[in-house]
Each structure stands twice: as structure tokens, then as C-alpha cells.
mmCIF file of C-alpha atoms and ligand atoms in Angstrom:
data_model
loop_
_atom_site.group_PDB
_atom_site.id
_atom_site.type_symbol
_atom_site.label_atom_id
_atom_site.label_comp_id
_atom_site.label_asym_id
_atom_site.label_seq_id
_atom_site.Cartn_x
_atom_site.Cartn_y
_atom_site.Cartn_z
ATOM 1 C CA MET A 184 -6.470 -19.027 15.957
ATOM 2 C CA ARG A 185 -8.875 -16.223 15.020
ATOM 3 C CA ALA A 186 -8.212 -14.909 11.513
ATOM 4 C CA VAL A 187 -9.701 -12.983 8.596
ATOM 5 C CA PHE A 188 -9.147 -14.485 5.141
ATOM 6 C CA PHE A 189 -10.300 -14.323 1.539
ATOM 7 C CA ASP A 190 -11.845 -17.596 0.444
ATOM 8 C CA LYS A 191 -11.311 -18.223 -3.282
ATOM 9 C CA ASP A 192 -14.659 -19.947 -3.665
ATOM 10 C CA ILE A 193 -15.943 -18.905 -7.093
ATOM 11 C CA PRO A 194 -19.706 -18.597 -6.311
ATOM 12 C CA ARG A 195 -18.857 -16.509 -3.234
ATOM 13 C CA VAL A 196 -16.421 -14.355 -5.189
ATOM 14 C CA LEU A 197 -19.127 -13.679 -7.787
ATOM 15 C CA ILE A 198 -21.669 -12.799 -5.087
ATOM 16 C CA THR A 199 -19.116 -10.443 -3.507
ATOM 17 C CA LYS A 200 -18.420 -8.736 -6.835
ATOM 18 C CA PHE A 201 -22.158 -8.365 -7.427
ATOM 19 C CA ALA A 202 -22.708 -6.991 -3.912
ATOM 20 C CA ALA A 203 -19.901 -4.456 -4.298
ATOM 21 C CA ARG A 204 -21.608 -3.091 -7.412
ATOM 22 C CA TYR A 205 -25.308 -3.323 -6.712
ATOM 23 C CA ALA A 206 -26.086 -4.268 -3.121
ATOM 24 C CA ASN A 207 -23.500 -2.998 -0.653
ATOM 25 C CA TRP A 208 -25.369 -4.343 2.375
ATOM 26 C CA LEU A 209 -24.746 -7.885 1.095
ATOM 27 C CA LEU A 210 -21.012 -7.346 1.627
ATOM 28 C CA PHE A 211 -21.578 -7.354 5.367
ATOM 29 C CA THR A 212 -23.433 -10.653 5.440
ATOM 30 C CA GLY A 213 -22.029 -14.175 5.684
ATOM 31 C CA LEU A 214 -22.003 -14.377 1.881
ATOM 32 C CA ASN A 215 -18.832 -12.291 1.471
ATOM 33 C CA ALA A 216 -15.760 -14.152 0.191
ATOM 34 C CA VAL A 217 -13.895 -12.551 3.093
ATOM 35 C CA LYS A 218 -14.528 -14.656 6.180
ATOM 36 C CA TYR A 219 -13.601 -14.548 9.833
ATOM 37 C CA ARG A 220 -13.132 -17.777 11.729
ATOM 38 C CA THR A 221 -12.506 -17.978 15.456
ATOM 39 C CA ASP A 222 -12.018 -21.747 15.564
ATOM 40 C CA LEU A 223 -9.059 -22.330 13.248
ATOM 41 C CA PRO A 224 -6.521 -24.705 14.832
ATOM 42 C CA ASP A 225 -3.201 -23.133 15.879
ATOM 43 C CA PRO A 226 -0.943 -24.546 13.147
ATOM 44 C CA GLU A 227 2.347 -26.343 13.803
ATOM 45 C CA LEU A 228 5.438 -24.606 12.390
ATOM 46 C CA PRO A 229 5.807 -26.361 8.996
ATOM 47 C CA ALA A 230 9.634 -26.033 8.892
ATOM 48 C CA ASP A 231 12.388 -25.096 11.321
ATOM 49 C CA ASP A 232 12.951 -21.642 9.799
ATOM 50 C CA TRP A 233 9.417 -20.486 10.678
ATOM 51 C CA VAL A 234 8.201 -18.525 13.716
ATOM 52 C CA ARG A 235 4.910 -17.933 15.490
ATOM 53 C CA VAL A 236 3.827 -14.351 16.200
ATOM 54 C CA ARG A 237 1.153 -13.099 18.586
ATOM 55 C CA ASN A 238 -0.341 -10.017 16.934
ATOM 56 C CA ILE A 239 -0.707 -6.777 18.829
ATOM 57 C CA ALA A 240 -2.313 -4.574 16.162
ATOM 58 C CA CYS A 241 -2.731 -4.292 12.411
ATOM 59 C CA GLY A 242 -3.640 -1.426 10.075
ATOM 60 C CA VAL A 243 -6.327 -1.740 7.423
ATOM 61 C CA CYS A 244 -5.465 -0.559 3.907
ATOM 62 C CA GLY A 245 -6.744 -0.658 0.347
ATOM 63 C CA THR A 246 -5.661 -4.274 -0.028
ATOM 64 C CA GLU A 247 -8.230 -5.398 2.538
ATOM 65 C CA SER A 248 -10.980 -3.261 0.980
ATOM 66 C CA SER A 249 -10.146 -4.776 -2.430
ATOM 67 C CA PHE A 250 -10.482 -8.312 -1.097
ATOM 68 C CA PHE A 251 -13.682 -7.367 0.728
ATOM 69 C CA LYS A 252 -15.158 -6.227 -2.605
ATOM 70 C CA ALA A 253 -13.364 -8.932 -4.653
ATOM 71 C CA THR A 254 -12.232 -6.263 -7.098
ATOM 72 C CA THR A 255 -9.429 -8.133 -8.912
ATOM 73 C CA GLY A 256 -10.446 -8.060 -12.573
ATOM 74 C CA VAL A 257 -10.699 -11.223 -14.650
ATOM 75 C CA ASN A 258 -8.456 -9.407 -17.141
ATOM 76 C CA SER A 259 -5.768 -8.405 -14.601
ATOM 77 C CA ALA A 260 -2.291 -9.941 -14.580
ATOM 78 C CA PHE A 261 -3.054 -11.392 -11.149
ATOM 79 C CA GLU A 262 -5.909 -13.543 -12.382
ATOM 80 C CA PRO A 263 -3.936 -16.375 -14.044
ATOM 81 C CA ILE A 264 -1.495 -16.777 -11.128
ATOM 82 C CA PRO A 265 -2.358 -19.837 -9.077
ATOM 83 C CA GLY A 266 -2.882 -18.979 -5.429
ATOM 84 C CA SER A 267 -3.849 -20.831 -2.319
ATOM 85 C CA ARG A 268 -7.538 -21.266 -1.606
ATOM 86 C CA ARG A 269 -7.282 -18.968 1.425
ATOM 87 C CA THR A 270 -5.463 -15.633 1.438
ATOM 88 C CA PHE A 271 -5.000 -14.394 4.994
ATOM 89 C CA LEU A 272 -5.462 -10.643 5.254
ATOM 90 C CA GLY A 273 -3.505 -7.948 7.085
ATOM 91 C CA HIS A 274 0.103 -6.913 6.551
ATOM 92 C CA GLU A 275 0.497 -3.571 8.389
ATOM 93 C CA ASN A 276 0.990 -5.365 11.657
ATOM 94 C CA VAL A 277 3.028 -5.386 14.819
ATOM 95 C CA GLY A 278 3.320 -8.563 16.840
ATOM 96 C CA GLU A 279 5.532 -10.372 19.275
ATOM 97 C CA VAL A 280 7.443 -13.546 18.456
ATOM 98 C CA VAL A 281 6.221 -16.338 20.752
ATOM 99 C CA GLU A 282 7.845 -19.415 19.183
ATOM 100 C CA VAL A 283 10.892 -19.903 16.943
ATOM 101 C CA GLY A 284 11.916 -22.895 14.857
ATOM 102 C CA ALA A 285 15.295 -24.536 15.517
ATOM 103 C CA ALA A 286 16.976 -22.983 12.460
ATOM 104 C CA VAL A 287 15.944 -19.382 13.221
ATOM 105 C CA THR A 288 18.958 -17.288 14.213
ATOM 106 C CA ASP A 289 17.967 -13.642 13.730
ATOM 107 C CA LEU A 290 14.716 -13.618 15.763
ATOM 108 C CA LYS A 291 14.026 -14.683 19.327
ATOM 109 C CA VAL A 292 10.971 -14.995 21.550
ATOM 110 C CA GLY A 293 9.885 -11.526 22.667
ATOM 111 C CA ASP A 294 11.119 -9.646 19.567
ATOM 112 C CA ARG A 295 8.545 -7.383 17.941
ATOM 113 C CA VAL A 296 8.139 -7.922 14.206
ATOM 114 C CA THR A 297 6.084 -6.875 11.200
ATOM 115 C CA ILE A 298 5.388 -8.649 7.918
ATOM 116 C CA ARG A 299 7.857 -7.512 5.241
ATOM 117 C CA ALA A 300 7.162 -9.812 2.272
ATOM 118 C CA TYR A 301 3.422 -10.308 1.918
ATOM 119 C CA MET A 302 1.834 -12.593 -0.694
ATOM 120 C CA ALA A 303 5.101 -12.868 -2.599
ATOM 121 C CA GLY A 304 6.684 -16.238 -2.996
ATOM 122 C CA CYS A 305 9.988 -17.328 -1.518
ATOM 123 C CA ASP A 306 9.865 -15.450 1.789
ATOM 124 C CA THR A 307 6.194 -16.122 2.511
ATOM 125 C CA LYS A 308 6.086 -19.776 1.462
ATOM 126 C CA GLY A 309 9.516 -20.739 2.815
ATOM 127 C CA ILE A 310 11.005 -21.613 -0.588
ATOM 128 C CA THR A 311 14.769 -22.344 -0.546
ATOM 129 C CA PRO A 312 16.964 -21.460 -2.212
ATOM 130 C CA ARG A 313 15.287 -18.117 -2.758
ATOM 131 C CA CYS A 314 14.952 -16.820 -6.305
ATOM 132 C CA ARG A 315 17.478 -14.169 -7.376
ATOM 133 C CA TYR A 316 15.065 -11.286 -6.735
ATOM 134 C CA CYS A 317 14.199 -12.343 -3.180
ATOM 135 C CA GLU A 318 17.880 -13.001 -2.526
ATOM 136 C CA ALA A 319 18.600 -9.389 -3.530
ATOM 137 C CA GLY A 320 15.799 -8.093 -1.276
ATOM 138 C CA ASP A 321 13.444 -7.231 -4.141
ATOM 139 C CA TYR A 322 10.785 -9.661 -2.985
ATOM 140 C CA ASN A 323 8.061 -7.901 -4.994
ATOM 141 C CA PHE A 324 9.519 -9.381 -8.162
ATOM 142 C CA CYS A 325 9.712 -12.933 -6.842
ATOM 143 C CA LEU A 326 9.944 -15.562 -9.583
ATOM 144 C CA ASN A 327 8.132 -18.035 -7.323
ATOM 145 C CA TYR A 328 4.992 -15.954 -6.858
ATOM 146 C CA GLY A 329 2.863 -18.692 -8.361
ATOM 147 C CA ALA A 330 4.998 -21.649 -7.234
ATOM 148 C CA ASP A 331 3.858 -24.289 -4.746
ATOM 149 C CA PRO A 332 5.395 -24.156 -1.259
ATOM 150 C CA PRO A 333 7.964 -26.886 -0.507
ATOM 151 C CA VAL A 334 5.632 -28.476 2.060
ATOM 152 C CA LYS A 335 1.850 -28.330 2.206
ATOM 153 C CA LEU A 336 1.141 -25.297 4.369
ATOM 154 C CA PRO A 337 -1.555 -25.239 7.041
ATOM 155 C CA ASP A 338 -3.754 -22.156 7.567
ATOM 156 C CA THR A 339 -1.016 -19.681 8.487
ATOM 157 C CA GLY A 340 -2.947 -16.523 9.419
ATOM 158 C CA ALA A 341 -1.461 -13.037 8.868
ATOM 159 C CA GLY A 342 -1.876 -9.541 10.349
ATOM 160 C CA LEU A 343 -5.655 -9.616 10.833
ATOM 161 C CA ALA A 344 -5.497 -12.510 13.264
ATOM 162 C CA ASP A 345 -4.732 -13.017 16.927
ATOM 163 C CA SER A 346 -1.613 -14.964 15.894
ATOM 164 C CA PHE A 347 0.053 -16.333 12.767
ATOM 165 C CA ILE A 348 3.046 -18.348 11.574
ATOM 166 C CA TYR A 349 5.572 -17.092 9.012
ATOM 167 C CA PRO A 350 9.033 -17.817 7.601
ATOM 168 C CA ALA A 351 11.405 -15.736 9.751
ATOM 169 C CA ARG A 352 12.971 -14.131 6.679
ATOM 170 C CA GLY A 353 9.626 -12.721 5.550
ATOM 171 C CA LEU A 354 9.461 -10.588 8.708
ATOM 172 C CA ALA A 355 11.203 -7.359 9.716
ATOM 173 C CA LYS A 356 12.291 -6.694 13.272
ATOM 174 C CA ILE A 357 10.719 -3.621 14.870
ATOM 175 C CA TYR A 358 13.256 -1.202 16.349
ATOM 176 C CA PRO A 359 13.032 -1.008 20.166
ATOM 177 C CA GLU A 360 12.594 2.805 20.129
ATOM 178 C CA LEU A 361 9.342 2.616 18.155
ATOM 179 C CA THR A 362 5.963 2.481 19.903
ATOM 180 C CA ASN A 363 3.402 -0.067 18.759
ATOM 181 C CA ASP A 364 1.431 2.731 17.067
ATOM 182 C CA GLN A 365 4.541 3.769 15.157
ATOM 183 C CA ALA A 366 5.231 0.123 14.327
ATOM 184 C CA VAL A 367 1.887 -0.406 12.562
ATOM 185 C CA MET A 368 2.681 2.656 10.448
ATOM 186 C CA VAL A 369 6.034 1.268 9.268
ATOM 187 C CA GLU A 370 4.686 -0.684 6.277
ATOM 188 C CA PRO A 371 2.621 2.169 4.785
ATOM 189 C CA SER A 372 5.571 4.526 5.426
ATOM 190 C CA CYS A 373 7.734 2.121 3.427
ATOM 191 C CA VAL A 374 5.369 2.496 0.470
ATOM 192 C CA SER A 375 5.729 6.287 0.544
ATOM 193 C CA ILE A 376 9.506 6.168 0.996
ATOM 194 C CA HIS A 377 9.982 3.591 -1.754
ATOM 195 C CA ALA A 378 7.993 5.817 -4.140
ATOM 196 C CA ALA A 379 10.098 8.890 -3.311
ATOM 197 C CA LEU A 380 13.333 6.963 -3.898
ATOM 198 C CA ARG A 381 12.100 5.346 -7.096
ATOM 199 C CA VAL A 382 11.126 8.727 -8.582
ATOM 200 C CA PRO A 383 13.276 11.238 -6.676
ATOM 201 C CA PRO A 384 12.655 14.898 -7.521
ATOM 202 C CA GLU A 385 15.524 16.857 -9.075
ATOM 203 C CA PRO A 386 16.585 20.115 -7.385
ATOM 204 C CA GLY A 387 14.012 22.810 -8.168
ATOM 205 C CA ASP A 388 11.337 20.378 -9.392
ATOM 206 C CA LYS A 389 7.676 21.294 -9.090
ATOM 207 C CA VAL A 390 5.740 18.164 -8.251
ATOM 208 C CA LEU A 391 2.158 17.155 -7.514
ATOM 209 C CA VAL A 392 0.980 14.562 -4.999
ATOM 210 C CA MET A 393 -2.519 13.357 -5.934
ATOM 211 C CA GLY A 394 -4.431 11.938 -2.965
ATOM 212 C CA CYS A 395 -3.621 12.755 0.651
ATOM 213 C CA GLY A 396 -4.463 9.521 2.399
ATOM 214 C CA THR A 397 -1.843 7.621 4.399
ATOM 215 C CA ILE A 398 0.446 7.099 1.382
ATOM 216 C CA GLY A 399 0.188 10.648 0.028
ATOM 217 C CA LEU A 400 0.782 12.187 3.457
ATOM 218 C CA GLY A 401 3.847 10.008 3.936
ATOM 219 C CA LEU A 402 5.058 10.790 0.434
ATOM 220 C CA VAL A 403 5.029 14.544 1.088
ATOM 221 C CA GLN A 404 7.483 13.957 3.912
ATOM 222 C CA ALA A 405 9.610 11.433 2.030
ATOM 223 C CA LEU A 406 9.944 13.719 -1.011
ATOM 224 C CA LYS A 407 11.193 16.575 1.175
ATOM 225 C CA ILE A 408 13.741 14.298 2.864
ATOM 226 C CA VAL A 409 14.968 12.916 -0.472
ATOM 227 C CA GLN A 410 15.056 16.356 -2.149
ATOM 228 C CA PRO A 411 14.535 19.361 0.160
ATOM 229 C CA ASP A 412 14.799 21.669 -2.862
ATOM 230 C CA CYS A 413 11.501 20.720 -4.480
ATOM 231 C CA GLU A 414 8.124 22.433 -4.420
ATOM 232 C CA ILE A 415 5.143 20.213 -3.625
ATOM 233 C CA TRP A 416 1.503 20.794 -4.565
ATOM 234 C CA VAL A 417 -1.163 18.513 -3.111
ATOM 235 C CA LEU A 418 -4.584 17.551 -4.448
ATOM 236 C CA ASP A 419 -7.436 15.997 -2.492
ATOM 237 C CA ARG A 420 -11.169 16.542 -2.061
ATOM 238 C CA ILE A 421 -10.928 16.675 1.705
ATOM 239 C CA ARG A 422 -9.871 19.912 3.360
ATOM 240 C CA ASN A 423 -8.461 18.517 6.619
ATOM 241 C CA LYS A 424 -6.251 16.075 4.706
ATOM 242 C CA LEU A 425 -4.850 18.962 2.664
ATOM 243 C CA GLU A 426 -4.152 20.855 5.874
ATOM 244 C CA PHE A 427 -2.448 17.774 7.319
ATOM 245 C CA ALA A 428 -0.287 17.605 4.157
ATOM 246 C CA LEU A 429 0.690 21.269 4.556
ATOM 247 C CA ARG A 430 1.703 20.624 8.170
ATOM 248 C CA LEU A 431 3.874 17.724 6.966
ATOM 249 C CA GLY A 432 5.764 19.880 4.477
ATOM 250 C CA ALA A 433 3.655 20.362 1.335
ATOM 251 C CA ASP A 434 4.069 23.878 -0.065
ATOM 252 C CA HIS A 435 0.747 24.497 -1.826
ATOM 253 C CA VAL A 436 -2.736 23.129 -2.362
ATOM 254 C CA LEU A 437 -3.812 22.760 -6.005
ATOM 255 C CA GLU A 438 -7.073 24.686 -5.836
ATOM 256 C CA GLY A 439 -9.835 25.762 -8.196
ATOM 257 C CA ASP A 440 -9.710 24.481 -11.780
ATOM 258 C CA ILE A 441 -6.792 22.055 -11.636
ATOM 259 C CA TYR A 442 -5.720 22.702 -15.242
ATOM 260 C CA GLU A 443 -5.691 26.485 -14.792
ATOM 261 C CA ALA A 444 -3.998 26.139 -11.411
ATOM 262 C CA THR A 445 -1.302 23.802 -12.764
ATOM 263 C CA SER A 446 -0.577 25.949 -15.782
ATOM 264 C CA ARG A 447 -0.287 29.033 -13.574
ATOM 265 C CA ALA A 448 1.922 27.264 -11.009
ATOM 266 C CA THR A 449 4.310 25.880 -13.622
ATOM 267 C CA GLY A 450 4.419 28.656 -16.217
ATOM 268 C CA GLY A 451 2.407 26.706 -18.803
ATOM 269 C CA SER A 452 0.315 27.783 -21.794
ATOM 270 C CA SER A 453 -3.326 28.817 -21.981
ATOM 271 C CA VAL A 454 -5.778 26.075 -21.104
ATOM 272 C CA TYR A 455 -7.723 24.966 -24.186
ATOM 273 C CA VAL A 456 -11.229 23.620 -23.769
ATOM 274 C CA GLY A 457 -12.705 21.163 -26.259
ATOM 275 C CA MET A 458 -15.909 19.170 -26.349
ATOM 276 C CA GLY A 459 -17.418 18.128 -23.074
ATOM 277 C CA LYS A 460 -14.969 18.832 -20.274
ATOM 278 C CA ASN A 461 -11.930 18.000 -22.354
ATOM 279 C CA LYS A 462 -9.114 20.362 -21.323
ATOM 280 C CA TYR A 463 -5.468 20.479 -22.263
ATOM 281 C CA PHE A 464 -2.509 22.833 -21.949
ATOM 282 C CA PHE A 465 1.256 22.737 -22.524
ATOM 283 C CA GLY A 466 3.642 22.798 -19.590
ATOM 284 C CA GLY A 467 2.895 21.280 -16.197
ATOM 285 C CA PHE A 468 4.537 19.516 -13.305
ATOM 286 C CA ASP A 469 7.918 17.830 -13.560
ATOM 287 C CA LYS A 470 6.541 14.857 -11.689
ATOM 288 C CA VAL A 471 3.104 13.706 -10.614
ATOM 289 C CA TYR A 472 2.779 11.095 -7.864
ATOM 290 C CA ASP A 473 -0.599 9.418 -8.220
ATOM 291 C CA CYS A 474 -1.691 7.947 -4.904
ATOM 292 C CA ILE A 475 -5.316 7.515 -6.032
ATOM 293 C CA GLY A 476 -5.270 5.143 -9.007
ATOM 294 C CA GLY A 477 -7.992 4.403 -11.515
ATOM 295 C CA ASN A 478 -9.484 5.954 -14.633
ATOM 296 C CA TRP A 479 -9.878 9.548 -13.492
ATOM 297 C CA SER A 480 -6.515 9.910 -11.821
ATOM 298 C CA ASN A 481 -4.593 8.360 -14.731
ATOM 299 C CA HIS A 482 -6.472 10.456 -17.267
ATOM 300 C CA THR A 483 -5.855 13.637 -15.274
ATOM 301 C CA ALA A 484 -2.276 12.967 -14.165
ATOM 302 C CA VAL A 485 -0.912 12.590 -17.709
ATOM 303 C CA ARG A 486 -2.492 15.952 -18.611
ATOM 304 C CA LEU A 487 -0.877 17.806 -15.716
ATOM 305 C CA LEU A 488 2.701 16.859 -16.693
ATOM 306 C CA ARG A 489 5.154 18.874 -18.773
ATOM 307 C CA ALA A 490 6.774 17.293 -21.832
ATOM 308 C CA ARG A 491 9.023 14.425 -20.697
ATOM 309 C CA GLY A 492 7.608 14.674 -17.192
ATOM 310 C CA THR A 493 7.182 11.546 -15.083
ATOM 311 C CA LEU A 494 4.057 9.929 -13.718
ATOM 312 C CA ALA A 495 4.769 7.809 -10.658
ATOM 313 C CA LYS A 496 1.960 5.246 -10.350
ATOM 314 C CA ILE A 497 1.499 4.409 -6.682
ATOM 315 C CA GLY A 498 -2.264 4.060 -6.262
ATOM 316 C CA HIS A 499 -3.581 1.230 -8.369
ATOM 317 C CA HIS A 500 -6.431 -1.133 -9.010
ATOM 318 C CA MET A 501 -5.957 -4.765 -9.944
ATOM 319 C CA ASN A 502 -7.956 -4.132 -13.084
ATOM 320 C CA ALA A 503 -7.658 -2.991 -16.685
ATOM 321 C CA ILE A 504 -8.409 0.745 -16.689
ATOM 322 C CA THR A 505 -9.244 3.311 -19.363
ATOM 323 C CA TYR A 506 -7.625 6.691 -19.982
ATOM 324 C CA ASP A 507 -6.522 8.898 -22.870
ATOM 325 C CA GLU A 508 -2.901 7.994 -23.542
ATOM 326 C CA SER A 509 -2.274 10.718 -26.146
ATOM 327 C CA PRO A 510 -0.248 12.917 -23.757
ATOM 328 C CA VAL A 511 1.998 9.917 -23.014
ATOM 329 C CA TRP A 512 3.350 9.612 -26.568
ATOM 330 C CA TRP A 513 2.735 13.185 -27.703
ATOM 331 C CA GLN A 514 4.651 14.741 -24.833
ATOM 332 C CA GLU A 515 7.011 11.770 -24.404
ATOM 333 C CA LEU A 516 6.037 11.137 -20.786
ATOM 334 C CA ASN A 517 7.633 8.578 -18.515
ATOM 335 C CA LEU A 518 5.393 6.155 -16.684
ATOM 336 C CA VAL A 519 6.968 4.546 -13.629
ATOM 337 C CA GLY A 520 5.202 1.763 -11.772
ATOM 338 C CA ILE A 521 5.736 1.531 -8.037
ATOM 339 C CA ASP A 522 4.854 -1.423 -5.859
ATOM 340 C CA ALA A 523 5.192 -1.510 -2.105
ATOM 341 C CA HIS A 524 8.839 -1.673 -0.992
ATOM 342 C CA GLY A 525 12.025 -3.742 -1.121
ATOM 343 C CA MET A 526 15.684 -2.760 -1.121
ATOM 344 C CA GLU A 527 16.831 0.878 -1.296
ATOM 345 C CA GLU A 528 20.026 2.771 -2.046
ATOM 346 C CA TRP A 529 20.359 5.678 0.355
ATOM 347 C CA GLU A 530 23.406 7.771 1.208
ATOM 348 C CA GLY A 531 25.778 5.087 -0.009
ATOM 349 C CA ARG A 532 24.051 2.254 1.845
ATOM 350 C CA ARG A 533 21.906 -0.578 0.548
ATOM 351 C CA LEU A 534 19.156 -1.464 3.003
ATOM 352 C CA TYR A 535 15.586 -2.718 3.240
ATOM 353 C CA THR A 536 12.926 0.006 3.039
ATOM 354 C CA PHE A 537 11.774 -1.344 6.426
ATOM 355 C CA ASP A 538 15.086 -0.327 7.982
ATOM 356 C CA LEU A 539 15.179 3.086 6.342
ATOM 357 C CA ALA A 540 11.595 3.858 7.409
ATOM 358 C CA GLN A 541 12.300 2.827 10.983
ATOM 359 C CA GLU A 542 15.476 4.915 11.108
ATOM 360 C CA TRP A 543 13.625 7.993 9.864
ATOM 361 C CA ILE A 544 10.744 7.488 12.311
ATOM 362 C CA ARG A 545 13.125 6.792 15.212
ATOM 363 C CA ASP A 546 15.258 9.853 14.401
ATOM 364 C CA GLY A 547 12.213 12.138 14.162
ATOM 365 C CA ARG A 548 12.775 12.915 10.476
ATOM 366 C CA TYR A 549 9.531 11.285 9.392
ATOM 367 C CA SER A 550 6.376 11.549 11.489
ATOM 368 C CA VAL A 551 3.510 9.110 11.787
ATOM 369 C CA ASP A 552 1.841 11.049 14.613
ATOM 370 C CA GLY A 553 -1.859 11.673 14.067
ATOM 371 C CA PHE A 554 -2.199 9.111 11.261
ATOM 372 C CA ILE A 555 -4.182 6.572 13.309
ATOM 373 C CA THR A 556 -7.707 7.959 13.562
ATOM 374 C CA HIS A 557 -9.880 4.915 14.340
ATOM 375 C CA ARG A 558 -9.525 1.629 16.223
ATOM 376 C CA PHE A 559 -11.587 -1.556 16.251
ATOM 377 C CA LYS A 560 -11.331 -4.947 17.873
ATOM 378 C CA LEU A 561 -10.550 -7.954 15.686
ATOM 379 C CA ASP A 562 -14.057 -9.346 16.300
ATOM 380 C CA ASP A 563 -15.436 -6.106 14.809
ATOM 381 C CA TYR A 564 -13.315 -6.210 11.633
ATOM 382 C CA LYS A 565 -16.472 -5.819 9.505
ATOM 383 C CA GLU A 566 -17.213 -2.480 11.149
ATOM 384 C CA ALA A 567 -13.654 -1.408 10.366
ATOM 385 C CA LEU A 568 -14.181 -2.327 6.717
ATOM 386 C CA ARG A 569 -17.553 -0.596 6.670
ATOM 387 C CA LEU A 570 -15.798 2.587 7.764
ATOM 388 C CA ALA A 571 -12.917 2.046 5.319
ATOM 389 C CA LEU A 572 -15.323 1.647 2.381
ATOM 390 C CA LYS A 573 -17.369 4.680 3.434
ATOM 391 C CA ASN A 574 -14.127 6.665 3.920
ATOM 392 C CA PRO A 575 -15.529 9.747 5.694
ATOM 393 C CA PRO A 576 -13.270 12.849 5.826
ATOM 394 C CA ASP A 577 -11.881 12.144 9.310
ATOM 395 C CA VAL A 578 -10.457 8.707 8.440
ATOM 396 C CA VAL A 579 -6.735 8.406 7.800
ATOM 397 C CA LYS A 580 -5.570 5.060 9.203
ATOM 398 C CA ILE A 581 -7.861 2.467 10.777
ATOM 399 C CA VAL A 582 -6.154 0.040 13.128
ATOM 400 C CA ILE A 583 -7.397 -3.292 14.479
ATOM 401 C CA ASP A 584 -6.394 -4.290 17.988
ATOM 402 C CA CYS A 585 -5.731 -7.989 17.622
ATOM 403 C CA ASN A 586 -6.072 -9.181 21.216
HETATM 404 ZN ZN1 ZN B 295 -0.888 -1.668 3.074
HETATM 405 ZN ZN1 ZN B 296 11.484 -15.215 -4.752
#
């Protein structure tokens, strides 16, 4: 098995953190905590409800960049959770089932699948019975996140590998109508769709999508499906991403001074300027969807909302961050956290986000055309990460061909 993984070896993790801050070139040497091994043994299926998948392709996202820079803060909620020594990377994958355990009933050899529950307890470690959250399909909230697996697991691999093993119930079947390129876009589409359903616009809402990468571009579409009667502004530094967002259904670009532009767009007050670049006004968007994450975007997003507006936190860092919270209490804002995907309620049905996303893509309601801009071979994963970290204007989704 060839696979990319994060090795929780403390000296290496410290070197990686140092390199990310002060010596970027070091990240691309053998000292990085993210390693690639081409000689890992193909593991046996550890239980009869597991399957083996031969990967076809896998997208690269912020998760991989975070591991490559070892960004998880020592003060984050993730830090105290015990994890396995190796975390196998890659979850935006499409692969073909090549072996099924005796107890697997809903998958067969030849089915195409993608990872649904990634790094989240019951459905990734094969824990039975599942906790109540996993049983309900909300695997993000698994109570067994930090629990030991029932049997000692071998090196399993994941999306950034030529093959991997997984509990069958942690995988989603890919619909036959979807191409492999559409299939690798299913997981990031789920993130956008889940966000739109968690914070759905009301009729007539004026909303802002901050950041027009893969998630923001998908969100523009999902918001218009969930509530066609909403007006969407988009914010990004890169012109061609803004144009892409407009083609996908955004109504306006937030241009010029963002405080002035927001106040004008939403019928707000004058913009007051204090010391330094401290600006504030009254009024603002009904909802802001932050697909960037971090100090600046939090600080700005809460200032662009009207009283009792809602900030949907989609982009995030696994770190304590700093921002001025005065608008949150002063203007009684709502802060809604959003993580990945799970179970949705849509038009009277309850279904996995993975099914809803695939239905929308299959039916032509939601497009992933043009999202994949760059491709690399698995052996060249470091070059893919180099490009992801550099993030030039023409990059939307980088995909690794796994064979
Ligand atoms: Zn992802
Ligand atoms: Zn669970």
C-alpha cells in the first residue's frame, strides 16, 4: 500500500510547526510530520464488516494543508483527544470496492464509494453498537471520537493512498450517473450544502459569502437552491473566483470599502471611523457565511451583520483565535458553528448530505463543472501541497490521481 499520513511524533511535529512559520522549504523535506510510504503492507480486513477500496482519485483540501503545517494549536479542543499515532490523509475520494467482509450487505465488489465519516469514531473505527449520534447519522458528534477501536487496527490508509480499508458503514456509495470527477467533488459539495441547510436564508434575506474557494462557490449554489428568494454578495481577493461565483448564481460582488459597500447594500447607517482602521456602522447583512476562518474574517464578519444577524462559521482553524466580540453581545448576534456534513431534513425527507449532494449533482441542479483545476500523481503529493499552500489565483480544487 502507498499512503500519505500524519505521524504524531512530537519532535517531528515541532519541526513542522517551526518550518511552517519560519522556514517553508523545510516542509518539503523528509522532516515533515506528514510522510509518504510506498512499502506499507496491504492490511487484512480487521473485522467482517470492513471493505477494501482501490482509490481512483482524491481531492486535496484545507485539512491536508493543516496537517502538512501541523497547525492544530496546543490550546485547541482537539489537542487533548487521544488519537492513533498515524492519521491517514485524504477524504474527498472516489474508489472502487475490491474486497468485502462476510458481514457486508450494502456494498459489493465493483461499487464506487467515497469516505463519509472521516476521523470520527464509530464508523471509522468499526465500533458497535454505534453511539446515539452515529446511529442517527450525525457522525460529526460521535461520542467515541477518542475511544479505542474494538480490535487493534493495522495501518488502514485513506483517500491519499492507492488503496485503503474501511468499515463499510463509514462509506457512501457513489451514484452510477456521476463521473469520477463529479464523485471527488461530492464531499466538498456536502460541506456547502450542509451549511446552507444549517443556516437557511429567509425569503428576501441579503447575505454575504466570504471566500470563494471550493466551499464558497458551492455555497452560492446551495443557498439559491434552499432559498431562491435571497440576494447574495460575495467577497474574495481573486477576481476570477468572484466571476465564477457570479456565474454560479451570486448576485453581487462586495467591492471597494467593504463597510461602506455593506452599509449601502443593506440600507445601514453612516460608517464611523475610529483609531487605526477601526470602522463600524449599524445595519448590515442578515447572514454572513464565513468560508475563510481566522482572526480577520471573524473580526470583519461580526461587523458586517445587522442586529440579531447570524454568522455561519464554516471556515475554521483548529486554534484559539482573536477578534473583537463587542458586536456579538451589543447587537445580539447569533453564532452558528458548522462542521462538514451528516443527516439533513429536506422537502420532508431525512437523508445523508451525501445522498442529497449526489441527487442535486445528478439532476443538474448543482454544478461541480470547472472546479477541478489541477491534477497530480500520488507520488507527487508534495507538489500538490506546495501548490495548495501557495494558492495562486487559478487554483480551485487540486486532485490527486491515485493509480
Ligand atoms: Zn475536505
Ligand atoms: Zn459514534
